PDB file of C-alpha atoms in Angstrom:
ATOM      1  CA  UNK M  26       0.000   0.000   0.000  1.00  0.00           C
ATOM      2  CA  UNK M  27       2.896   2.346   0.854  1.00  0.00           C
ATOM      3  CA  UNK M  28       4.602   2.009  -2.531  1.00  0.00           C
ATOM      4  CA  UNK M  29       1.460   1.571  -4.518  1.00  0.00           C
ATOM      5  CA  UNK M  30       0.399   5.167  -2.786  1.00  0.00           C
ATOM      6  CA  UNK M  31       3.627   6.888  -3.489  1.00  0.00           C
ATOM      7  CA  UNK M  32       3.769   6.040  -6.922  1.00  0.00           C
ATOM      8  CA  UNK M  33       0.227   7.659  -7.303  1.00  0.00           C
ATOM      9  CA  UNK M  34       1.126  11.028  -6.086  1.00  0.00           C
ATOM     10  CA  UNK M  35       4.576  11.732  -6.082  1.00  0.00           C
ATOM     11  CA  UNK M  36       4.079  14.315  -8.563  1.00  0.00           C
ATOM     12  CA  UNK M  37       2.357  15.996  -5.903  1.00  0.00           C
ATOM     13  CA  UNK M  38       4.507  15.126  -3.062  1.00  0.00           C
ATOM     14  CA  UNK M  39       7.380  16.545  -5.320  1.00  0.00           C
ATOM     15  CA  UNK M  40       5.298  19.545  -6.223  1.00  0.00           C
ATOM     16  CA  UNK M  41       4.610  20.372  -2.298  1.00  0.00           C
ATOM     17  CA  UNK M  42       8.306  19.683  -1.351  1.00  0.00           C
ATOM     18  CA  UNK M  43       8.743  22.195  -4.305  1.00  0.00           C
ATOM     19  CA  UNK M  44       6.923  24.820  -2.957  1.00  0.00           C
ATOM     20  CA  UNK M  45       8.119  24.665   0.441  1.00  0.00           C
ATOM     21  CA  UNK M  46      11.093  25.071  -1.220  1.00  0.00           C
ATOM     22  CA  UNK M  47       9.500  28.457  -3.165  1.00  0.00           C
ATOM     23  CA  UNK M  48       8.616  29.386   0.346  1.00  0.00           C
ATOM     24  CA  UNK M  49      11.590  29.251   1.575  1.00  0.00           C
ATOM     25  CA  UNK M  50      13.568  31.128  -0.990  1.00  0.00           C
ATOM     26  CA  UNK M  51      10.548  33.731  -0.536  1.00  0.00           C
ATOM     27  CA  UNK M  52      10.385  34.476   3.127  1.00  0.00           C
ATOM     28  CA  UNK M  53      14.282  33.513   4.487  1.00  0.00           C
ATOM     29  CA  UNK M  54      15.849  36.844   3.047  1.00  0.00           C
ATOM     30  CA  UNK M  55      13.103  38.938   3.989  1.00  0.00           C
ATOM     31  CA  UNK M  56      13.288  37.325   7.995  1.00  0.00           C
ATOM     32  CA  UNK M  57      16.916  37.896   7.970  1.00  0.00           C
ATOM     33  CA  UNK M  58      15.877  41.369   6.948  1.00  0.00           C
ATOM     34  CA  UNK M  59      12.804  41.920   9.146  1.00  0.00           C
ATOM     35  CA  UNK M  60      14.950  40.411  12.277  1.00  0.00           C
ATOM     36  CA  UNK M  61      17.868  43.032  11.719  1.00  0.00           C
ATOM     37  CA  UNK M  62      15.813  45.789  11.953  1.00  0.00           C
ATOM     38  CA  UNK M  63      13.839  44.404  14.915  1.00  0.00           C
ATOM     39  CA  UNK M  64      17.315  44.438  16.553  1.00  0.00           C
ATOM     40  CA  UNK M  65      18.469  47.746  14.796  1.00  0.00           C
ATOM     41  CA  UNK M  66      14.811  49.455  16.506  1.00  0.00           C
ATOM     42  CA  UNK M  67      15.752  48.199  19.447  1.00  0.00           C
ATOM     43  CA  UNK M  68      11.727  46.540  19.702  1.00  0.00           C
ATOM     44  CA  UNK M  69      12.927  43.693  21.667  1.00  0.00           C
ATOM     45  CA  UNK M  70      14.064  45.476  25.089  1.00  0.00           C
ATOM     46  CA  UNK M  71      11.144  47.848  24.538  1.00  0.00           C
ATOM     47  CA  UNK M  72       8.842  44.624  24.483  1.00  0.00           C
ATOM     48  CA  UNK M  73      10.723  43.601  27.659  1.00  0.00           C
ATOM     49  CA  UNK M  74      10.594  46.264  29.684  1.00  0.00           C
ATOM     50  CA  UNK M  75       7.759  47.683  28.781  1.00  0.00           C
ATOM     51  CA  UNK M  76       6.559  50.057  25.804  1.00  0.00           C
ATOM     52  CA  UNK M  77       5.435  53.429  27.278  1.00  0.00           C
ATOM     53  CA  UNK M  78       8.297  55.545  26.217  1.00  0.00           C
ATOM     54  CA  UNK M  79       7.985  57.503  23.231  1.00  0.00           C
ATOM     55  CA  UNK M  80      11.067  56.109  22.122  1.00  0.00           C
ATOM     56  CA  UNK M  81       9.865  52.952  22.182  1.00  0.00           C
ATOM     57  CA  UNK M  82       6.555  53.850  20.784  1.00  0.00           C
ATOM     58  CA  UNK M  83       8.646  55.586  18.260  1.00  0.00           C
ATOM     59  CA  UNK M  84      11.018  52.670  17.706  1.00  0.00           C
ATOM     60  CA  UNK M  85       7.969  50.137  17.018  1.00  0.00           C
ATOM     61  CA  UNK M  86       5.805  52.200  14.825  1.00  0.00           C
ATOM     62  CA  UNK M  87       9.105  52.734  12.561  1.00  0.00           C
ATOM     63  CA  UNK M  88       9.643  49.091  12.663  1.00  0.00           C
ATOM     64  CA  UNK M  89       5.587  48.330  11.908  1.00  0.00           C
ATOM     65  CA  UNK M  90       5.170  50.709   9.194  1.00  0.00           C
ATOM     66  CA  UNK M  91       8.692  49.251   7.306  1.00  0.00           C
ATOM     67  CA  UNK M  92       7.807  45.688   7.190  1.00  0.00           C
ATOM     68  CA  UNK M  93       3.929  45.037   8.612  1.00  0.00           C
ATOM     69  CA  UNK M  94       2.849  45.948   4.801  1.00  0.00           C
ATOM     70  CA  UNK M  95       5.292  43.730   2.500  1.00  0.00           C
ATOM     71  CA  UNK M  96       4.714  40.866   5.414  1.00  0.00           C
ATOM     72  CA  UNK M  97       1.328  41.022   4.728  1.00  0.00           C
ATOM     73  CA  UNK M  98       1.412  41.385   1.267  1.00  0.00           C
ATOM     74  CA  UNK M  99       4.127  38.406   0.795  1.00  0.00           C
ATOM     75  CA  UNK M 100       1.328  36.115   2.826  1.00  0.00           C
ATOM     76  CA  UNK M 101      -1.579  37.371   0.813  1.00  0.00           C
ATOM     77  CA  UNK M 102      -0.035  35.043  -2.192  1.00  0.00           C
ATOM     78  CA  UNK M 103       0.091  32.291  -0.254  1.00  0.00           C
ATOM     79  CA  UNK M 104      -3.467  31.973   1.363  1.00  0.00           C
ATOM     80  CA  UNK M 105      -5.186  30.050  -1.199  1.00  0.00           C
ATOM     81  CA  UNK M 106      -2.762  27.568  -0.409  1.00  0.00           C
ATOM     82  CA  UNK M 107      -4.195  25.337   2.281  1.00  0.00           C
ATOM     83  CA  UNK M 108      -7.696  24.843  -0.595  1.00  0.00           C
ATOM     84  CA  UNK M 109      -5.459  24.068  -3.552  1.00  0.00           C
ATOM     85  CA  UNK M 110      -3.482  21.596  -1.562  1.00  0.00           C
ATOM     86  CA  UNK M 111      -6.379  20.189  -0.338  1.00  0.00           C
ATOM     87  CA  UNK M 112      -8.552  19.924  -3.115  1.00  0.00           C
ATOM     88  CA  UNK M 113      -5.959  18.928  -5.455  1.00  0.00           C
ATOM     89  CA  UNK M 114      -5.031  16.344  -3.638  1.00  0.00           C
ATOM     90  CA  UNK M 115      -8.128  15.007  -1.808  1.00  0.00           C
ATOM     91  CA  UNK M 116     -10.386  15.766  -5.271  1.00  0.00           C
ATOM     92  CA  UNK M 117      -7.867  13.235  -7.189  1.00  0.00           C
ATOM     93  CA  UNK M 118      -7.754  10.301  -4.629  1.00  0.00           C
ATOM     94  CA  UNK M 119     -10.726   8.634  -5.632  1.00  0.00           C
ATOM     95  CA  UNK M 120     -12.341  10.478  -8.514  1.00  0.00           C
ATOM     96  CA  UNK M 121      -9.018   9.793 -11.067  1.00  0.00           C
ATOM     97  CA  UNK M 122      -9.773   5.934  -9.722  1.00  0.00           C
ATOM     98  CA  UNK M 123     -13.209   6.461 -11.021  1.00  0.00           C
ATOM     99  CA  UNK M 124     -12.161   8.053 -13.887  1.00  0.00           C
ATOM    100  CA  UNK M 125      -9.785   5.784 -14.668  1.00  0.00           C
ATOM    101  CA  UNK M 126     -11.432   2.716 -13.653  1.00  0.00           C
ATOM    102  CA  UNK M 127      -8.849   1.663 -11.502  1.00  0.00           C
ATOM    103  CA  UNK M 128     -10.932   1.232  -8.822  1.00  0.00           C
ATOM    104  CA  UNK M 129     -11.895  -2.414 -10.218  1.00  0.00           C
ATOM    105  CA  UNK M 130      -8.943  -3.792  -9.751  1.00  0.00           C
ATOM    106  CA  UNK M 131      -8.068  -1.972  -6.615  1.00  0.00           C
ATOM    107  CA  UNK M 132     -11.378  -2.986  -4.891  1.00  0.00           C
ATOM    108  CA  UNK M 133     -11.249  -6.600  -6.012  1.00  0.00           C
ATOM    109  CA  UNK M 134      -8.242  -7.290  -4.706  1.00  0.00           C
ATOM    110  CA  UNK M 135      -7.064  -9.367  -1.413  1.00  0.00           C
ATOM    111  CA  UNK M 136      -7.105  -6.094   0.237  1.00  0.00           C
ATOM    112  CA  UNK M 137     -10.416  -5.139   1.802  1.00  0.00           C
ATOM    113  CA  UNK M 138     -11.726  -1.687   0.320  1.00  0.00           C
ATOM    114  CA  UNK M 139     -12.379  -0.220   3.445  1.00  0.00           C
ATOM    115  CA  UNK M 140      -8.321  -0.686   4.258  1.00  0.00           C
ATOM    116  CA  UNK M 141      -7.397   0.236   1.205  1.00  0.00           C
ATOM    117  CA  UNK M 142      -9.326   3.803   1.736  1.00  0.00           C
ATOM    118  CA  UNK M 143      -8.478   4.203   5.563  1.00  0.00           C
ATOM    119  CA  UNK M 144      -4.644   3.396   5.091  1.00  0.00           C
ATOM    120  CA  UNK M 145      -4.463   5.324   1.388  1.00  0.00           C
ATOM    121  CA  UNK M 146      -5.897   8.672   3.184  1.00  0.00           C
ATOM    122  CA  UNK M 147      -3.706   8.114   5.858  1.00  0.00           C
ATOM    123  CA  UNK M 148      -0.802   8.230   4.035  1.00  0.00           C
ATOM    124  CA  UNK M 149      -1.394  10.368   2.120  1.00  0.00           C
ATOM    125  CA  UNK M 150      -3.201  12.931   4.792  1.00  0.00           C
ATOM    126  CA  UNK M 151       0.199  12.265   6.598  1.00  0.00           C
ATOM    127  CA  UNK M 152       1.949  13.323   3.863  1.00  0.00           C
ATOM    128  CA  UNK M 153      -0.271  16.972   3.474  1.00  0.00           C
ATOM    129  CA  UNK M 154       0.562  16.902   7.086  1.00  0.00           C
ATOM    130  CA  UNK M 155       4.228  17.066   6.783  1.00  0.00           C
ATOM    131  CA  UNK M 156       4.414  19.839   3.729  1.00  0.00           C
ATOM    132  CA  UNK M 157       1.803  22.188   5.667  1.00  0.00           C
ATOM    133  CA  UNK M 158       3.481  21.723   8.961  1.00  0.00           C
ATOM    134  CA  UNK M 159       6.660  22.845   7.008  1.00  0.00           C
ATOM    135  CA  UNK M 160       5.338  25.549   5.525  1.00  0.00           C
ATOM    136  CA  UNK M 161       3.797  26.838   8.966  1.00  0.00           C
ATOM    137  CA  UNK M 162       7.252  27.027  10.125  1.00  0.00           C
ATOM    138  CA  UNK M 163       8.620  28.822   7.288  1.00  0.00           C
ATOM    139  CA  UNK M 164       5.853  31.848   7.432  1.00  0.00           C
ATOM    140  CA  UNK M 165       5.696  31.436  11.850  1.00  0.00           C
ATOM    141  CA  UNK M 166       9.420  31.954  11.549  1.00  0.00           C
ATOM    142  CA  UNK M 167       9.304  35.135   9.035  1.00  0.00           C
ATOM    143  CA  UNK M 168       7.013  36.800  10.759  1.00  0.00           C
ATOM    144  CA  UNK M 169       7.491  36.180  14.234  1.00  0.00           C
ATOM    145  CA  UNK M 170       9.107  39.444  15.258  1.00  0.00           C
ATOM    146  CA  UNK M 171       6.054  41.154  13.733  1.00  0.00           C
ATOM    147  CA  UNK M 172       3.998  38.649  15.322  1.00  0.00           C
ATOM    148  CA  UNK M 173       5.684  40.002  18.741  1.00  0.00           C
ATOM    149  CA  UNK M 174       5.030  43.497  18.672  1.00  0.00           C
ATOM    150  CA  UNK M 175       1.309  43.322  17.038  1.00  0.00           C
ATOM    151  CA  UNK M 176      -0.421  39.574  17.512  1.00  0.00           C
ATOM    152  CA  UNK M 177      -0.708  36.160  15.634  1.00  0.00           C
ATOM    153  CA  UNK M 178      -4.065  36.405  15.408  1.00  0.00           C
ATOM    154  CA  UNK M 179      -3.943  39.454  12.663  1.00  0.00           C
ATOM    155  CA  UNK M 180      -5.441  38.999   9.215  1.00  0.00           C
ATOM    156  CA  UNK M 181      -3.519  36.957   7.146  1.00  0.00           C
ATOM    157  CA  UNK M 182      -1.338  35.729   9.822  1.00  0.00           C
ATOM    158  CA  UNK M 183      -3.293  33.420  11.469  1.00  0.00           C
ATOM    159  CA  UNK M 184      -3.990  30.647   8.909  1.00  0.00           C
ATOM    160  CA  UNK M 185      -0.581  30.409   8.088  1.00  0.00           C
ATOM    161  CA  UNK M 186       0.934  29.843  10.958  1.00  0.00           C
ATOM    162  CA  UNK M 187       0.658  27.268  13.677  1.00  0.00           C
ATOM    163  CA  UNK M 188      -1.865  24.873  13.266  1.00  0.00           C
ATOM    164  CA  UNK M 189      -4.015  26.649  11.075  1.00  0.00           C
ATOM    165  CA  UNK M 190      -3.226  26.028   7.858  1.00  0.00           C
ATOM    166  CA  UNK M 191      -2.452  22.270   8.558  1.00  0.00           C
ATOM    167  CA  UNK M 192      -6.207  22.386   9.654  1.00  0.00           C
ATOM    168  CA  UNK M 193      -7.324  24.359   7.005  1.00  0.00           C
ATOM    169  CA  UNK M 194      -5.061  22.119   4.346  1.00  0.00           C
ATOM    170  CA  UNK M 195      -6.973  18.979   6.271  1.00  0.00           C
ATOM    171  CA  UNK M 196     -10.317  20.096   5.943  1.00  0.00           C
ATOM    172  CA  UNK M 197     -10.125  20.612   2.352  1.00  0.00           C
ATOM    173  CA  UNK M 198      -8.608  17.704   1.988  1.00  0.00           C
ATOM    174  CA  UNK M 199     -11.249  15.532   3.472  1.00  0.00           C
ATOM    175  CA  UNK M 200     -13.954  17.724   1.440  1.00  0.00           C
ATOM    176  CA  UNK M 201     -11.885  16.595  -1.753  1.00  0.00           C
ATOM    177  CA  UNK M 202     -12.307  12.576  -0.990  1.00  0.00           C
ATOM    178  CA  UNK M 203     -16.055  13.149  -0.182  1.00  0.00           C
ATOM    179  CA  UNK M 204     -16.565  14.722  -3.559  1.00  0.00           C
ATOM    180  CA  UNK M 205     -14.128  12.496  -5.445  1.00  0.00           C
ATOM    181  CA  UNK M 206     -16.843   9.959  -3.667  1.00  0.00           C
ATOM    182  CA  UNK M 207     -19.711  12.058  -5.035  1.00  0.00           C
ATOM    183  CA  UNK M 208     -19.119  13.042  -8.212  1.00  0.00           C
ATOM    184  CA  UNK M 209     -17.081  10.599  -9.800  1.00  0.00           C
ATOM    185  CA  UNK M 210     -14.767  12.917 -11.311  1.00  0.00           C
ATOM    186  CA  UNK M 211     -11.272  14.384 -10.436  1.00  0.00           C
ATOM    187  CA  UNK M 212     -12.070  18.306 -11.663  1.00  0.00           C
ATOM    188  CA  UNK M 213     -15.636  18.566 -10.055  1.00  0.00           C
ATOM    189  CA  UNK M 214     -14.553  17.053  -7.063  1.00  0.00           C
ATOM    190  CA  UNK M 215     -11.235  19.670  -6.804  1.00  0.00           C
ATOM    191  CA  UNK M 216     -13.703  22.277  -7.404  1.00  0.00           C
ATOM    192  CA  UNK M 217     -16.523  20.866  -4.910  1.00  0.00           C
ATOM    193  CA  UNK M 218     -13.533  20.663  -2.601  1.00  0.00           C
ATOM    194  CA  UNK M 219     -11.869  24.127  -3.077  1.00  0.00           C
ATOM    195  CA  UNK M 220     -15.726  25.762  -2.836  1.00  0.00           C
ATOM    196  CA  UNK M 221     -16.281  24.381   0.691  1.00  0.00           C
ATOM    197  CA  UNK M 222     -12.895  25.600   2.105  1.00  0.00           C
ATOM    198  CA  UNK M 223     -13.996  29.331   0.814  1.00  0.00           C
ATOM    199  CA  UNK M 224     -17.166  28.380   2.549  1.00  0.00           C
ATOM    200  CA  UNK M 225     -15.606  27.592   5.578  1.00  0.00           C
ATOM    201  CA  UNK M 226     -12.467  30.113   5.799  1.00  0.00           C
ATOM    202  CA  UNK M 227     -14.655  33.910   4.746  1.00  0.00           C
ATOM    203  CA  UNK M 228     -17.235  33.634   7.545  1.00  0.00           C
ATOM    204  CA  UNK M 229     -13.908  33.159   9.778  1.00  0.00           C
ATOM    205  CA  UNK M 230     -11.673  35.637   8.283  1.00  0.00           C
ATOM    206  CA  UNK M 231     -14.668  38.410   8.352  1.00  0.00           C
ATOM    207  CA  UNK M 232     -17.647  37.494  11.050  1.00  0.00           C
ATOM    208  CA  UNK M 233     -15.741  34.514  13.273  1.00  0.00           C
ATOM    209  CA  UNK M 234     -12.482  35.823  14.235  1.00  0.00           C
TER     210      UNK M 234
END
């Protein structure tokens, strides 16, 4: 089952370790950069001892208005992320073995179908696992000394990092197999899957949170 799974999506296990790659090359420079001017402001002993001087008022709002935009900005190409992983993924499980028609010769063999499905979304939700976690390290780490002086919990910020976009990533996921399931087919199911993370992720971004 392991090998069998692998060879049906390493093109997207390569494509995810690619773009945590992308990510990588993205965000490193500018966290080098953001951290030597959190330094440079001196934010971190004002965040330490306290932040009612002007200077240090002063010292964060210079440090805010350099790099709170671009951080942002860099992020906003990256939301979509956790739905297209998910979808992509999740969508094509089953409905390219209906498609296909693989699914004959997969269900009919010694394997029972039920642990075929259970171990091939394991291993492959383990899999989404690993790239998102990565990825929520990457961004967490860029944007950490931003994260310091305003909060986590901003827009933008917050399904990137931590556990949030490995949920989000998940939940798409999981919507993909159900419509792969559904429909039959690999491109309805992506885009079944991809409309119920938008369903889920607006009412958080603008009424929830």
């Amino acid at each position: 089952m392991i090998w069998l799974t692998w060879r049906q999506h390493r093109v997207q296990a390569f494509a995810g370790l690619a773009l945590i790659g992308l990510a990588a090359l993205v965000f490193l420079p500018y966290g080098h950069a953001i951290r030597g001017a959190y330094d440079q402001h001196g934010v971190g002993p004002c965040l330490v001892h306290g932040t009612g001087g002007d200077d240090c008022q002063s010292a964060m709002s210079a440090f805010m208005s350099r790099f709170n935009g671009i951080a942002n900005h860099l992020l906003t190409w990256f939301t979509p992320i956790p739905g297209l992983i998910g979808a992509v993924v999740g969508g094509s499980l089953l409905g390219r073995e209906y498609e296909h028609g693989t699914w004959r010769l997969a269900w009919t063999q010694a394997v029972p179908r039920t642990r075929w499905l259970t171990a091939k979304v394991l291993l492959v939700g383990l899999g989404i696992v690993t790239i998102t976690a990565s990825l929520s390290a990457v961004f967490g780490w860029f944007r950490a000394p931003i994260d310091n002086v305003s909060s986590r919990f901003s827009s933008g910020a917050f399904d990137l990092e931590g556990l949030s976009l490995t949920g989000y990533t998940l939940f798409a996921f999981a919507a993909g197999v159900l419509a792969g399931q559904l429909f039959r087919r690999t491109v309805p199911a992506m885009v079944a899957a991809f409309a119920a993370f938008m369903a889920l992720r607006l009412p958080v971004e603008f009424w929830l949170r």
